[in-house]
Coordinates of C-alpha atoms in Angstrom, one line a residue:
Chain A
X9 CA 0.0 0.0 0.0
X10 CA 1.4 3.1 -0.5
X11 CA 1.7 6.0 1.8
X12 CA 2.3 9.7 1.0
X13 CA 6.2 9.5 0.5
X14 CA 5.1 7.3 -2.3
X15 CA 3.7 10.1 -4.5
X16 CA 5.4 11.3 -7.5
X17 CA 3.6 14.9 -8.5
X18 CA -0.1 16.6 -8.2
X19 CA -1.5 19.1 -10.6
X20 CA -5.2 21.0 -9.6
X21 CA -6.2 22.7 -12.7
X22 CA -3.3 22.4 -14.8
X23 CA -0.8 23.5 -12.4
X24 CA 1.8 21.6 -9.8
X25 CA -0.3 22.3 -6.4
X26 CA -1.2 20.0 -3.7
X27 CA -4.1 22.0 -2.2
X28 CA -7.6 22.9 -2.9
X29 CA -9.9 25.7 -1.6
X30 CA -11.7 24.9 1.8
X31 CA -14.8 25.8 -1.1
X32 CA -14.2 22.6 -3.1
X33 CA -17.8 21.1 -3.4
X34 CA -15.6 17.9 -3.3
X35 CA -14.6 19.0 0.4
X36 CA -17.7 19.7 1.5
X37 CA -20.1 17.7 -0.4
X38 CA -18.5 14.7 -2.3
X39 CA -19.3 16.4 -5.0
X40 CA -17.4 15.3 -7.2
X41 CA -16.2 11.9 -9.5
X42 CA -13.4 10.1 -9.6
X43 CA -10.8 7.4 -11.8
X44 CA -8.2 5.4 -10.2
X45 CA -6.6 4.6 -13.0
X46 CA -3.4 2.0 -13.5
X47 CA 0.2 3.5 -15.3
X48 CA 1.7 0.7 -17.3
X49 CA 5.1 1.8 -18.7
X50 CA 3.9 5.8 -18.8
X51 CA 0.6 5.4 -20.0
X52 CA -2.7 5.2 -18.6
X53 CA -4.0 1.8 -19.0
X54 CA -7.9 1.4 -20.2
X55 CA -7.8 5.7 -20.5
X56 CA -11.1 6.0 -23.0
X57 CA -12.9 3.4 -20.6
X58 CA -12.1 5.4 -17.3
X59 CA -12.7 9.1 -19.6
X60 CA -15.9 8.1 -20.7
X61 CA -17.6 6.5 -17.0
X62 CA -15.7 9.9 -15.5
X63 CA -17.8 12.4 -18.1
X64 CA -21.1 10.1 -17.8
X65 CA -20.3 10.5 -14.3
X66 CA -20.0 14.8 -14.8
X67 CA -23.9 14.5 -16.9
X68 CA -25.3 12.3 -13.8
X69 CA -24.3 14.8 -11.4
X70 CA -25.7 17.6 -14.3
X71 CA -22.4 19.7 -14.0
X72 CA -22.8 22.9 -15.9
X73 CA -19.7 22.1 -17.8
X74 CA -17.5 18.3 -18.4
X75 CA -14.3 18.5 -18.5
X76 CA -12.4 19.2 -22.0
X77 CA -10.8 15.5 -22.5
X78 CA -7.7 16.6 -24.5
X79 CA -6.9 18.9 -21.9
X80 CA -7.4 16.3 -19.5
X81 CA -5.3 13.8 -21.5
X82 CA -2.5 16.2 -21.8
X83 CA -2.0 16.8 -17.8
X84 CA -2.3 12.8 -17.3
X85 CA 0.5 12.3 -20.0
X86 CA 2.6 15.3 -18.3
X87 CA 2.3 13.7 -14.8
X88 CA 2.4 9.5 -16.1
X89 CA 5.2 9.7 -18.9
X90 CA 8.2 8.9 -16.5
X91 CA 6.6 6.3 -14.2
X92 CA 6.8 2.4 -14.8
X93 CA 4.2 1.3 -12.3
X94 CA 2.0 3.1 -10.9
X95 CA -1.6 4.6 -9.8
X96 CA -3.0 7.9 -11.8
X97 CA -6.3 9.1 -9.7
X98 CA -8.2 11.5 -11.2
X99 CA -10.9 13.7 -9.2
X100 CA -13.3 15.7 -10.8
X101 CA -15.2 18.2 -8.9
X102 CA -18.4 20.6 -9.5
X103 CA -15.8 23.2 -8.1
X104 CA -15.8 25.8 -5.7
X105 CA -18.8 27.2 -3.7
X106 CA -20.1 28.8 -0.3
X107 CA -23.7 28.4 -0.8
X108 CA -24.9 25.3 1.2
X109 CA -26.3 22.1 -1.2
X110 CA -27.1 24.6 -3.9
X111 CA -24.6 24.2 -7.1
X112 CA -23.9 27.9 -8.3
X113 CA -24.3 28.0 -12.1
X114 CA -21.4 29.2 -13.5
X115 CA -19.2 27.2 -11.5
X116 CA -15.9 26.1 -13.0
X117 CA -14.9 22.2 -12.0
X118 CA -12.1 21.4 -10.1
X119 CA -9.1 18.9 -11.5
X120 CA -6.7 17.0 -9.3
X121 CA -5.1 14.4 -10.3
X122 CA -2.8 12.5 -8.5
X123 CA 0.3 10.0 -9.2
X124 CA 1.4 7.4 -7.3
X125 CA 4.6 5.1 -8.2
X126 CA 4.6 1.8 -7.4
X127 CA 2.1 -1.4 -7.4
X128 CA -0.9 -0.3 -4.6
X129 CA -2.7 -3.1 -3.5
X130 CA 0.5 -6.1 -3.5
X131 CA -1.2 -9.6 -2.8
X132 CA 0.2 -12.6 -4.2
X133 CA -2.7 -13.2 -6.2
X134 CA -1.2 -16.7 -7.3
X135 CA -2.4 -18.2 -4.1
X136 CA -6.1 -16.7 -4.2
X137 CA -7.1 -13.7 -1.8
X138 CA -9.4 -14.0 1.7
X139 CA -12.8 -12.4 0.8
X140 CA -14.7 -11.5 4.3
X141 CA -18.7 -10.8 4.2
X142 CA -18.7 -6.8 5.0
X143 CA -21.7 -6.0 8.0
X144 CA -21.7 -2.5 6.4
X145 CA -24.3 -2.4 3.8
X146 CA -23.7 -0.4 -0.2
X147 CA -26.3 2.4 0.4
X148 CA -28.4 2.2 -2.9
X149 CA -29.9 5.4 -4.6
X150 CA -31.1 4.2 -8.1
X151 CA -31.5 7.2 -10.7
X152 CA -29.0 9.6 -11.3
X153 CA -26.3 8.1 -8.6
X154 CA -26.4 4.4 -9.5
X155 CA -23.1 3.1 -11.3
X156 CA -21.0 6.2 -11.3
X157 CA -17.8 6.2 -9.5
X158 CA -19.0 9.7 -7.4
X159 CA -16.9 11.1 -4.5
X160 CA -19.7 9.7 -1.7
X161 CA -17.7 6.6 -0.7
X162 CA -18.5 6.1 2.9
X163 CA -20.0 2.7 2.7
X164 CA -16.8 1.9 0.9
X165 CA -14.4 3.0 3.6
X166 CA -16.6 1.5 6.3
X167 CA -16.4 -2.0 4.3
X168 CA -12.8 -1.6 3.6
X169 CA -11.9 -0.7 7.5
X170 CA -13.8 -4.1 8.3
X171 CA -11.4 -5.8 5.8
X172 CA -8.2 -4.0 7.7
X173 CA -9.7 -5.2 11.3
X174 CA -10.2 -9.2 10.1
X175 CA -7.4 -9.3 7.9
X176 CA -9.1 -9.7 4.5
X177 CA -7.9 -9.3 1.7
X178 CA -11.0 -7.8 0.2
X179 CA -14.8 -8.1 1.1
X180 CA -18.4 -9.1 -0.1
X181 CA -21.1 -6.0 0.3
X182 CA -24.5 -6.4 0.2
X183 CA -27.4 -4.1 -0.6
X184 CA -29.9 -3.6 1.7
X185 CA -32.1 -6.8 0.5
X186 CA -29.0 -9.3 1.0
X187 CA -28.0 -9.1 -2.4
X188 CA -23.9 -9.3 -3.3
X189 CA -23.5 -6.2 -5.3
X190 CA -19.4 -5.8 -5.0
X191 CA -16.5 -5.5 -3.2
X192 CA -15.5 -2.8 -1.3
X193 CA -13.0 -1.7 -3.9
X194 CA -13.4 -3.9 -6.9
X195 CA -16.4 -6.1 -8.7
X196 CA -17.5 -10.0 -8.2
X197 CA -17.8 -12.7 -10.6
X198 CA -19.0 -16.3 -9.7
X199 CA -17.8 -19.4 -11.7
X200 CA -20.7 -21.7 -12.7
X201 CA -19.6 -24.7 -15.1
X202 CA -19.5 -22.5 -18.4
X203 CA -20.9 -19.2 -16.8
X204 CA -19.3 -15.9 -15.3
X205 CA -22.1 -14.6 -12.9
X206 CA -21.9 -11.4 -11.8
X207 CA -24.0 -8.8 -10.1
X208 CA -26.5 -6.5 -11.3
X209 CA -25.9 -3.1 -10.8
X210 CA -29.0 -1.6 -11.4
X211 CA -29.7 -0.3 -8.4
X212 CA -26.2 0.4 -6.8
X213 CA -22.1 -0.6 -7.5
X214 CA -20.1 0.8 -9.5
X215 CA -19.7 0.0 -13.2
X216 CA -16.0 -1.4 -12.7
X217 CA -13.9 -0.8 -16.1
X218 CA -12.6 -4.5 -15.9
X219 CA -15.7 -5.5 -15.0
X220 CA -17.0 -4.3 -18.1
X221 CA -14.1 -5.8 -20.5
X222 CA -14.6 -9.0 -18.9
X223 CA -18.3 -8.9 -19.7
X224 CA -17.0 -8.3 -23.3
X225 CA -14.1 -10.6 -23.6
X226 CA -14.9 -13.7 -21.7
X227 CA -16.9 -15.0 -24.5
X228 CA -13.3 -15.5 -26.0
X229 CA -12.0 -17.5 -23.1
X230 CA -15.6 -20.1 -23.9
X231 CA -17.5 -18.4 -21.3
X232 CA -21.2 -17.4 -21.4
X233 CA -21.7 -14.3 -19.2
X234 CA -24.9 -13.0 -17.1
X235 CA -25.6 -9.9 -15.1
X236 CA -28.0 -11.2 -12.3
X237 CA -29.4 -10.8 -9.0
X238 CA -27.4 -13.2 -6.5
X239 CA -28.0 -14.3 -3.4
X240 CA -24.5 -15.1 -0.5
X241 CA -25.3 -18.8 -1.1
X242 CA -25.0 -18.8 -4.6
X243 CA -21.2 -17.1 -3.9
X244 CA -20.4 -19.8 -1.7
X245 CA -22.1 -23.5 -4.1
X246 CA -19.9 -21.6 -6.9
X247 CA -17.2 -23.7 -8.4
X248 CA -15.5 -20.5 -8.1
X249 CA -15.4 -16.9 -7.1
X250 CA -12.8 -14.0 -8.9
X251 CA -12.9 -10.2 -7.8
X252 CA -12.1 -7.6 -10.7
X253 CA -10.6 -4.1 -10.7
X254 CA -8.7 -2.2 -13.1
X255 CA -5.5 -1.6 -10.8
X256 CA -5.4 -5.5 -10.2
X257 CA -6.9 -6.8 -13.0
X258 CA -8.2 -10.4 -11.3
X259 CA -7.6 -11.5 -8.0
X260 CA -9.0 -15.4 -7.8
X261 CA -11.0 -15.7 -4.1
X262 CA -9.5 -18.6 -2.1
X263 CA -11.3 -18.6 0.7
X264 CA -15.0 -16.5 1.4
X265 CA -16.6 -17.5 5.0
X266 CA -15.8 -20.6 5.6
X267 CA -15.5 -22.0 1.9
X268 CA -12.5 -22.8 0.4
X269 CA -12.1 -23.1 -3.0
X270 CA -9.6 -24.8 -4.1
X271 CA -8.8 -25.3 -7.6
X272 CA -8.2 -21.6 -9.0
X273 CA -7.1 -22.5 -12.7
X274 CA -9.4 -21.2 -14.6
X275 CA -9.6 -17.6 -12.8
X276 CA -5.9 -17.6 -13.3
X277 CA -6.0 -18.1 -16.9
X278 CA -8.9 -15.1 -16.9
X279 CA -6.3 -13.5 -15.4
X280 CA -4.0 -14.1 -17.6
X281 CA -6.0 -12.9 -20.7
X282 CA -6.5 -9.3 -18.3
X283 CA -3.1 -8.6 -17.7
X284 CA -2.2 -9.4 -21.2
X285 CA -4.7 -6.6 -22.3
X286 CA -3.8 -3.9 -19.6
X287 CA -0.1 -4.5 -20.5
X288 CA -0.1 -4.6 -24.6
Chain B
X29 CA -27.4 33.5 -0.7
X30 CA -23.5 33.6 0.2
X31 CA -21.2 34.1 -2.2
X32 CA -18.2 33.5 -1.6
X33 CA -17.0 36.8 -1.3
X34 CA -19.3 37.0 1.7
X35 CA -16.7 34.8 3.6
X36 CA -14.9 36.2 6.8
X37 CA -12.6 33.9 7.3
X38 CA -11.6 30.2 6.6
X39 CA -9.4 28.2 9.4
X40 CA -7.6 25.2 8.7
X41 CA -6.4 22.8 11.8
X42 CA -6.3 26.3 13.8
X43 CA -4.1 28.2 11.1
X44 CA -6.0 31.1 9.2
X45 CA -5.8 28.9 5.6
X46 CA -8.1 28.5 3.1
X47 CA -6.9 25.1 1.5
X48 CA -6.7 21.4 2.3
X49 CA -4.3 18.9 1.0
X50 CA -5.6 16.6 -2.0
X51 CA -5.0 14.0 0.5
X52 CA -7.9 14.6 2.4
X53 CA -10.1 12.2 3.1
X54 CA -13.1 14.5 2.8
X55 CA -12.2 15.4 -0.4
X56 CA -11.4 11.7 -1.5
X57 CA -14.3 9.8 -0.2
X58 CA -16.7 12.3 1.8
X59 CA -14.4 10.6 5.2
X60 CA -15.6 13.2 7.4
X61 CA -18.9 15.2 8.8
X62 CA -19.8 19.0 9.3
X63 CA -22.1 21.4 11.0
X64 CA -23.4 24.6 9.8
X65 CA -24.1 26.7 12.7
X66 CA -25.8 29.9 13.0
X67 CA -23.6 32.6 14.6
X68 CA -26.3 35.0 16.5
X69 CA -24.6 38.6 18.1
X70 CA -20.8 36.4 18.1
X71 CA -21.6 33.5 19.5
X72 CA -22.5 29.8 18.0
X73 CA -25.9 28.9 18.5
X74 CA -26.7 25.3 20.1
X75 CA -23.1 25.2 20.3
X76 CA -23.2 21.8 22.8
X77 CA -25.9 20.1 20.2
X78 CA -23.8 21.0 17.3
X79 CA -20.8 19.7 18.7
X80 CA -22.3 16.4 20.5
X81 CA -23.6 15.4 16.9
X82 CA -20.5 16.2 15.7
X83 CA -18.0 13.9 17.6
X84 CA -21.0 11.2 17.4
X85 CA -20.5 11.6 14.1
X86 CA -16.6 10.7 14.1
X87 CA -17.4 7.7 16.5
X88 CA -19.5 6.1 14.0
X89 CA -17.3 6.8 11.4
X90 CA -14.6 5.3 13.9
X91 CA -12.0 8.0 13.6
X92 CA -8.9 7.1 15.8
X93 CA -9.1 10.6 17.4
X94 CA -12.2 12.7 17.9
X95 CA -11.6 16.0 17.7
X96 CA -10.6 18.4 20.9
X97 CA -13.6 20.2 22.1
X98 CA -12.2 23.1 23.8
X99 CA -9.8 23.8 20.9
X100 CA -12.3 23.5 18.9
X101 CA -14.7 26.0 20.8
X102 CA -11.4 28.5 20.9
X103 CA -10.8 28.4 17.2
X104 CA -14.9 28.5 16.7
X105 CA -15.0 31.9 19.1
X106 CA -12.0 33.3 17.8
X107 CA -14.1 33.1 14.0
X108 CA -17.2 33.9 14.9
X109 CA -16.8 37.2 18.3
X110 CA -17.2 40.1 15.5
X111 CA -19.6 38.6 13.9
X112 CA -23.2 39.8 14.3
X113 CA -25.4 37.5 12.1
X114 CA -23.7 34.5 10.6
X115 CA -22.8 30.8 9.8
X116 CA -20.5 28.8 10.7
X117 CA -19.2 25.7 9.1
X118 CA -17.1 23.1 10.7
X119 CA -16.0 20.5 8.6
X120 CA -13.8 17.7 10.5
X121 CA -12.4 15.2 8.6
X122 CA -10.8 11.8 9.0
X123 CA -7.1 13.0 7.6
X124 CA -5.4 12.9 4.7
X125 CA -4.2 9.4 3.4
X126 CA -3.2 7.9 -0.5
X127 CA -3.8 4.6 0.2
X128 CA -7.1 4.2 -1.0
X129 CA -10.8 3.4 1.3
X130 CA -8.6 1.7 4.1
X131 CA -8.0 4.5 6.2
X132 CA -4.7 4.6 7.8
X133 CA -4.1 3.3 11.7
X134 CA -2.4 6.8 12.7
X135 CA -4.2 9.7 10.8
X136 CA -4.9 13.1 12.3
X137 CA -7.8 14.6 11.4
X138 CA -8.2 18.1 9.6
X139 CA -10.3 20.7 11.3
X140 CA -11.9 23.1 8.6
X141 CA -13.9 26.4 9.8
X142 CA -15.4 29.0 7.5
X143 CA -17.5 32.0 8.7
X144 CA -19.5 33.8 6.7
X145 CA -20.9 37.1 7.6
X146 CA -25.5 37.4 6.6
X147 CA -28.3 35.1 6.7
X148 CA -27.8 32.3 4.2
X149 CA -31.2 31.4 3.3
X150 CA -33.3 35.0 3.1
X151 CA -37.3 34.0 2.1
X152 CA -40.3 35.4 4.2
X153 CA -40.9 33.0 6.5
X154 CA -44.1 35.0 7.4
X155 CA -46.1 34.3 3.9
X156 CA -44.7 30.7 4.6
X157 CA -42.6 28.7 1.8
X158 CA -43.3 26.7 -1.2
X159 CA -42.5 23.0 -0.9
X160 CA -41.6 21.0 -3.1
X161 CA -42.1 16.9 -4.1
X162 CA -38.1 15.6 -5.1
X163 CA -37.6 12.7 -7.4
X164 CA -34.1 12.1 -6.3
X165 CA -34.6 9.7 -3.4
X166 CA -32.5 9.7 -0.2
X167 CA -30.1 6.7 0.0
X168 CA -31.1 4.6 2.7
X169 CA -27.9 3.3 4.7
X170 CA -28.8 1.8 8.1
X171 CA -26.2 1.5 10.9
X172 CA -23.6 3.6 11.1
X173 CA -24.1 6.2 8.9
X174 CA -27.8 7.0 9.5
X175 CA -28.4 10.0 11.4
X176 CA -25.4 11.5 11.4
X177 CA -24.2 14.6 9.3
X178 CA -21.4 13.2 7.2
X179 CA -20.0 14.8 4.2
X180 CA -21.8 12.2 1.6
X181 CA -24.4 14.8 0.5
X182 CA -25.3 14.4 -3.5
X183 CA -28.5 13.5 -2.6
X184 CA -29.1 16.8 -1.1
X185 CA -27.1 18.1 -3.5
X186 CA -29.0 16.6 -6.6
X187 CA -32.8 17.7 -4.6
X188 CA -31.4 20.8 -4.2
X189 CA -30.5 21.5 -7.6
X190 CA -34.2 20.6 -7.8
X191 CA -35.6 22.7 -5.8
X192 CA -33.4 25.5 -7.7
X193 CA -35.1 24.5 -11.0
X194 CA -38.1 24.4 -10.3
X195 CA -38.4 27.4 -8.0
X196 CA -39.1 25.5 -4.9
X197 CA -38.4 27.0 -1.6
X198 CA -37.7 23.8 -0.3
X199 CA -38.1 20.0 -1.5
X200 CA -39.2 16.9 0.6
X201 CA -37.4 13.6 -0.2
X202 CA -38.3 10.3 0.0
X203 CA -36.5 7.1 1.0
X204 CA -37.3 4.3 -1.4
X205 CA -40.3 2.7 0.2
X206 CA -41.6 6.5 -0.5
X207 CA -42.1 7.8 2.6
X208 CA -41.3 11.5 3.3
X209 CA -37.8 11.3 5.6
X210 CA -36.8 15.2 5.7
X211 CA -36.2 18.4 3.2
X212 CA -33.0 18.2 1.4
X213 CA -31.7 21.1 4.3
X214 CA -34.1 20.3 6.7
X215 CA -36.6 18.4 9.0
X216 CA -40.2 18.3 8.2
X217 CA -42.8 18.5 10.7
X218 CA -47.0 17.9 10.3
X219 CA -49.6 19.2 12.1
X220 CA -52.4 17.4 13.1
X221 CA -55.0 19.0 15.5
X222 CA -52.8 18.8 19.0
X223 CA -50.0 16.9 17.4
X224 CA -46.7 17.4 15.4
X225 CA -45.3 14.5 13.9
X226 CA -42.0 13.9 12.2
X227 CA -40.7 11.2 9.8
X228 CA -38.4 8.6 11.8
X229 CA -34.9 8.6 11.0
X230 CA -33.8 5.2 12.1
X231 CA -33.1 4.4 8.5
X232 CA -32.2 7.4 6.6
X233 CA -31.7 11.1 7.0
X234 CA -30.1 13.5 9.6
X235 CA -31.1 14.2 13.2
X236 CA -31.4 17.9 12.9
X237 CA -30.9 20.1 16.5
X238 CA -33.9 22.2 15.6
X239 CA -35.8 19.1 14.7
X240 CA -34.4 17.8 18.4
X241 CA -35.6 21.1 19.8
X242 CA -38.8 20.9 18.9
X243 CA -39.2 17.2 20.0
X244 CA -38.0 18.7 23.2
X245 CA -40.1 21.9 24.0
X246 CA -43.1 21.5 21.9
X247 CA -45.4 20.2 24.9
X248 CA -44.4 23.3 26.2
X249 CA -46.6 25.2 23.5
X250 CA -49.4 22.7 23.8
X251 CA -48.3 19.8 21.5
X252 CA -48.0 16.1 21.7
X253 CA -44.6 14.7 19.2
X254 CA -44.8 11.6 17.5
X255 CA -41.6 10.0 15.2
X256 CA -43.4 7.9 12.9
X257 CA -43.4 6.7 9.5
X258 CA -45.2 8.4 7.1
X259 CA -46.6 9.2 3.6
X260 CA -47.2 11.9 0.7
X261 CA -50.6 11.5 1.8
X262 CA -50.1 12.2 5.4
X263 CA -48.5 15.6 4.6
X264 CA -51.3 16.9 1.9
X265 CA -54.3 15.8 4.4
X266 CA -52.4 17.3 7.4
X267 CA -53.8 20.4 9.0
X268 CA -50.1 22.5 8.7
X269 CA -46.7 21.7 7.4
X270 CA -43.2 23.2 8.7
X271 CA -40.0 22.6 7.9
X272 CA -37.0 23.2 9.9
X273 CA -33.5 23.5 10.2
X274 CA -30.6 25.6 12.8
X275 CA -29.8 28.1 10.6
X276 CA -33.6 29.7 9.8
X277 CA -35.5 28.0 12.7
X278 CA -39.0 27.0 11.2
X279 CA -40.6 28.0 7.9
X280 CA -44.4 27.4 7.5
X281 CA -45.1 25.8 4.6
X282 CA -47.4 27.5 2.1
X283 CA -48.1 25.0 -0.8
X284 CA -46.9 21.6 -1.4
X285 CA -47.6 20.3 -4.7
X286 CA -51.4 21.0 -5.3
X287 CA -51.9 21.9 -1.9
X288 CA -52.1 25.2 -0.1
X289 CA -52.1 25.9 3.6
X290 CA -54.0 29.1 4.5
X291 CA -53.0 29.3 8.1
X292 CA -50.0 29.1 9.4
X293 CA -50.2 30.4 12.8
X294 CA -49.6 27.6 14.5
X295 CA -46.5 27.3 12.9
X296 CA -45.9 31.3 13.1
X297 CA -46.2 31.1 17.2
X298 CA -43.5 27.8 17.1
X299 CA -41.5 29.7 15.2
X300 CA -41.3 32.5 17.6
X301 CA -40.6 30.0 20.2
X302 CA -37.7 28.4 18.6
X303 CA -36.4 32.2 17.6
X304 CA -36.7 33.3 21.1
X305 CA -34.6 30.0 22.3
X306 CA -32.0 30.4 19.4
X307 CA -31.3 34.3 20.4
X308 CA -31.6 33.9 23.9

């Protein structure tokens, strides 16, 4: 994990700065969208993917203005172009305000982007990762707020500190009806003979970028693929479980509750096929 | 409205400063909660409520500090003794951290404070306010999160903006099973012959300190309380509506959707009571 030292350079609107106004509407409302976004070799890996969820993101939240993606792709290039490995977060924000809930109209949005050398989340995926079953529920709020990768992440932090305090790797949330909607920092995906299972997100999650590529690609890999409503027990009479993000590509689950599982092969080769995209 | 060139004065971990690292975990994942306070001839009003809810706040969120009350009161009366009519903001968050949701073991949290000098939210409470019905629904997140003021707010944000559009004083919002929880700034109240009722928040929604008030002191003006669950219904066959929050006290409501209210003078005498206890 990586720890301030670790950081290379921020920019906030174009410039080197490390601050923003107590005003931010990020600040003070999580108002805001954001990317974490993998740097393979100097380059943003999956950029158009994590551009277009950040500016469908921007509409959701009705921004008066998106941000200008050249622009945008200019300042990541600046900050990536020297570093190997490493973690490019983007945060978008409506921008600056002192006016309670209320977005002024002509506000200008707020960039920050952030890079971060080094691998962040190390596990030695090989042997499969502990997933935990998170108490803290994923608040859901279908409409505008469903899917996007906004700056409210409470739930998220709340799930991940459970992680921290049992020693998971990573952990199962729920919605509010006991459904398995993701982890607290990545997506889920069940192995069922032929089948990638994985959780609908239409009322809550976030639309992961690997997520999505895997829903595209597995086909390729002879797997059918199905967005569904899933229940714990389903996770746990899988032949299989896999979580997804696009800093880690695939992490194969070893052990959820008090199932093992033990035969990780064919996650591995998923695995496999991710890497090999993130990294051509 | 503020602007922000209304401000007086921004204070950042007891420093006159008007910026926060892109580290912080309020600006990152909404890690943090806030107060507005009204500031009536220097002082902070409700000053002990604000600041109970407050470090409540950071013990469900399970900061490993809370933050220093008497520090926090000196920094607080330092901002706000010239000030005749104002707000204050207090914004504590968890820290600042790059090491994604897990939030680090040793973190000290930021302490953000912003006066601002006027009356944020001008209307004439005495004609009594139009309220309106929001389509974005609050996010229902029981345990730790409900109740408390935290900084994940695009659902108020996104009512708001609402209200704003459609020239709404005010809008009521709905948890997902559709009953009324609160406005998007503040707590609703009904009127029915000897009683005022108010939605339950063990779900959703923030505990306001005028709503707690008036749970408090309304037997004193000849009222039973009740929390309850409620419905659209409830409120358009009620015999009054009010809103309230600790910056404007109570605001009759006037219309809500088709419905008008033709006397208010119920609320208009509660109103002077609150007033009377808020700049005593």
């Amino acid at each position: 994990m990586n720890t301030e030292a670790d950081s290379i350079a921020t920019m906030v609107n174009g410039q080197a700065a490390g601050t923003v106004p107590v005003f931010d509407r990020g600040l003070q409302f999580g108002d805001g969208v954001f990317e974490t976004i993998r740097i393979h070799r100097g380059k943003p890996v999956w950029w158009e993917q994590h551009v277009e969820r950040l500016l469908y993101g921007c509409r959701q939240l009705c921004f008066s203005r998106v941000p200008n993606v050249s622009l945008l792709f200019r300042e990541a290039s600046e900050l990536t172009a020297k570093v190997d490995t490493g973690v490019l977060k983007i945060i978008i924000t409506r921008g600056n305000s002192n006016s309670g809930y209320a977005p002024p109209q002509d506000t200008r949005e707020n960039r920050i982007l952030i890079v971060s050398s080094g691998q962040r989340h190390a596990v030695q995926a090989d042997k499969g990762i502990r997933l935990g079953l998170c108490e803290q529920r994923i608040s859901s709020a279908p409409g505008a707020l469903s899917g996007i990768k906004h700056l409210n992440r409470l739930d998220q932090v709340l799930g991940r500190l459970e992680c921290v305090n049992h020693g998971w790797d990573e952990g199962v949330m729920l919605d509010q009806e006991d459904h398995p909607i993701e982890g607290t920092m990545s997506n889920l995906f069940i192995l069922k003979e032929n089948s990638l299972l994985t959780p609908s997100l239409e009322k809550s999650g976030i639309r992961g970028i690997c997520r999505e590529f895997i829903l595209g690609h597995a086909h390729k890999s002879g797997f059918d693929t199905e967005e569904c409503e899933l229940g714990v027990d389903d996770l746990l009479e899988s032949d299989g479980l896999f979580i997804c993000n696009s800093l880690v590509g695939i992490w194969p689950v070893r052990y959820f509750i008090d199932r093992s599982y033990e035969n990780n092969e064919r996650s591995m080769q998923l695995r496999r096929t991710v890497e090999e995209a993130m990294c051509s």
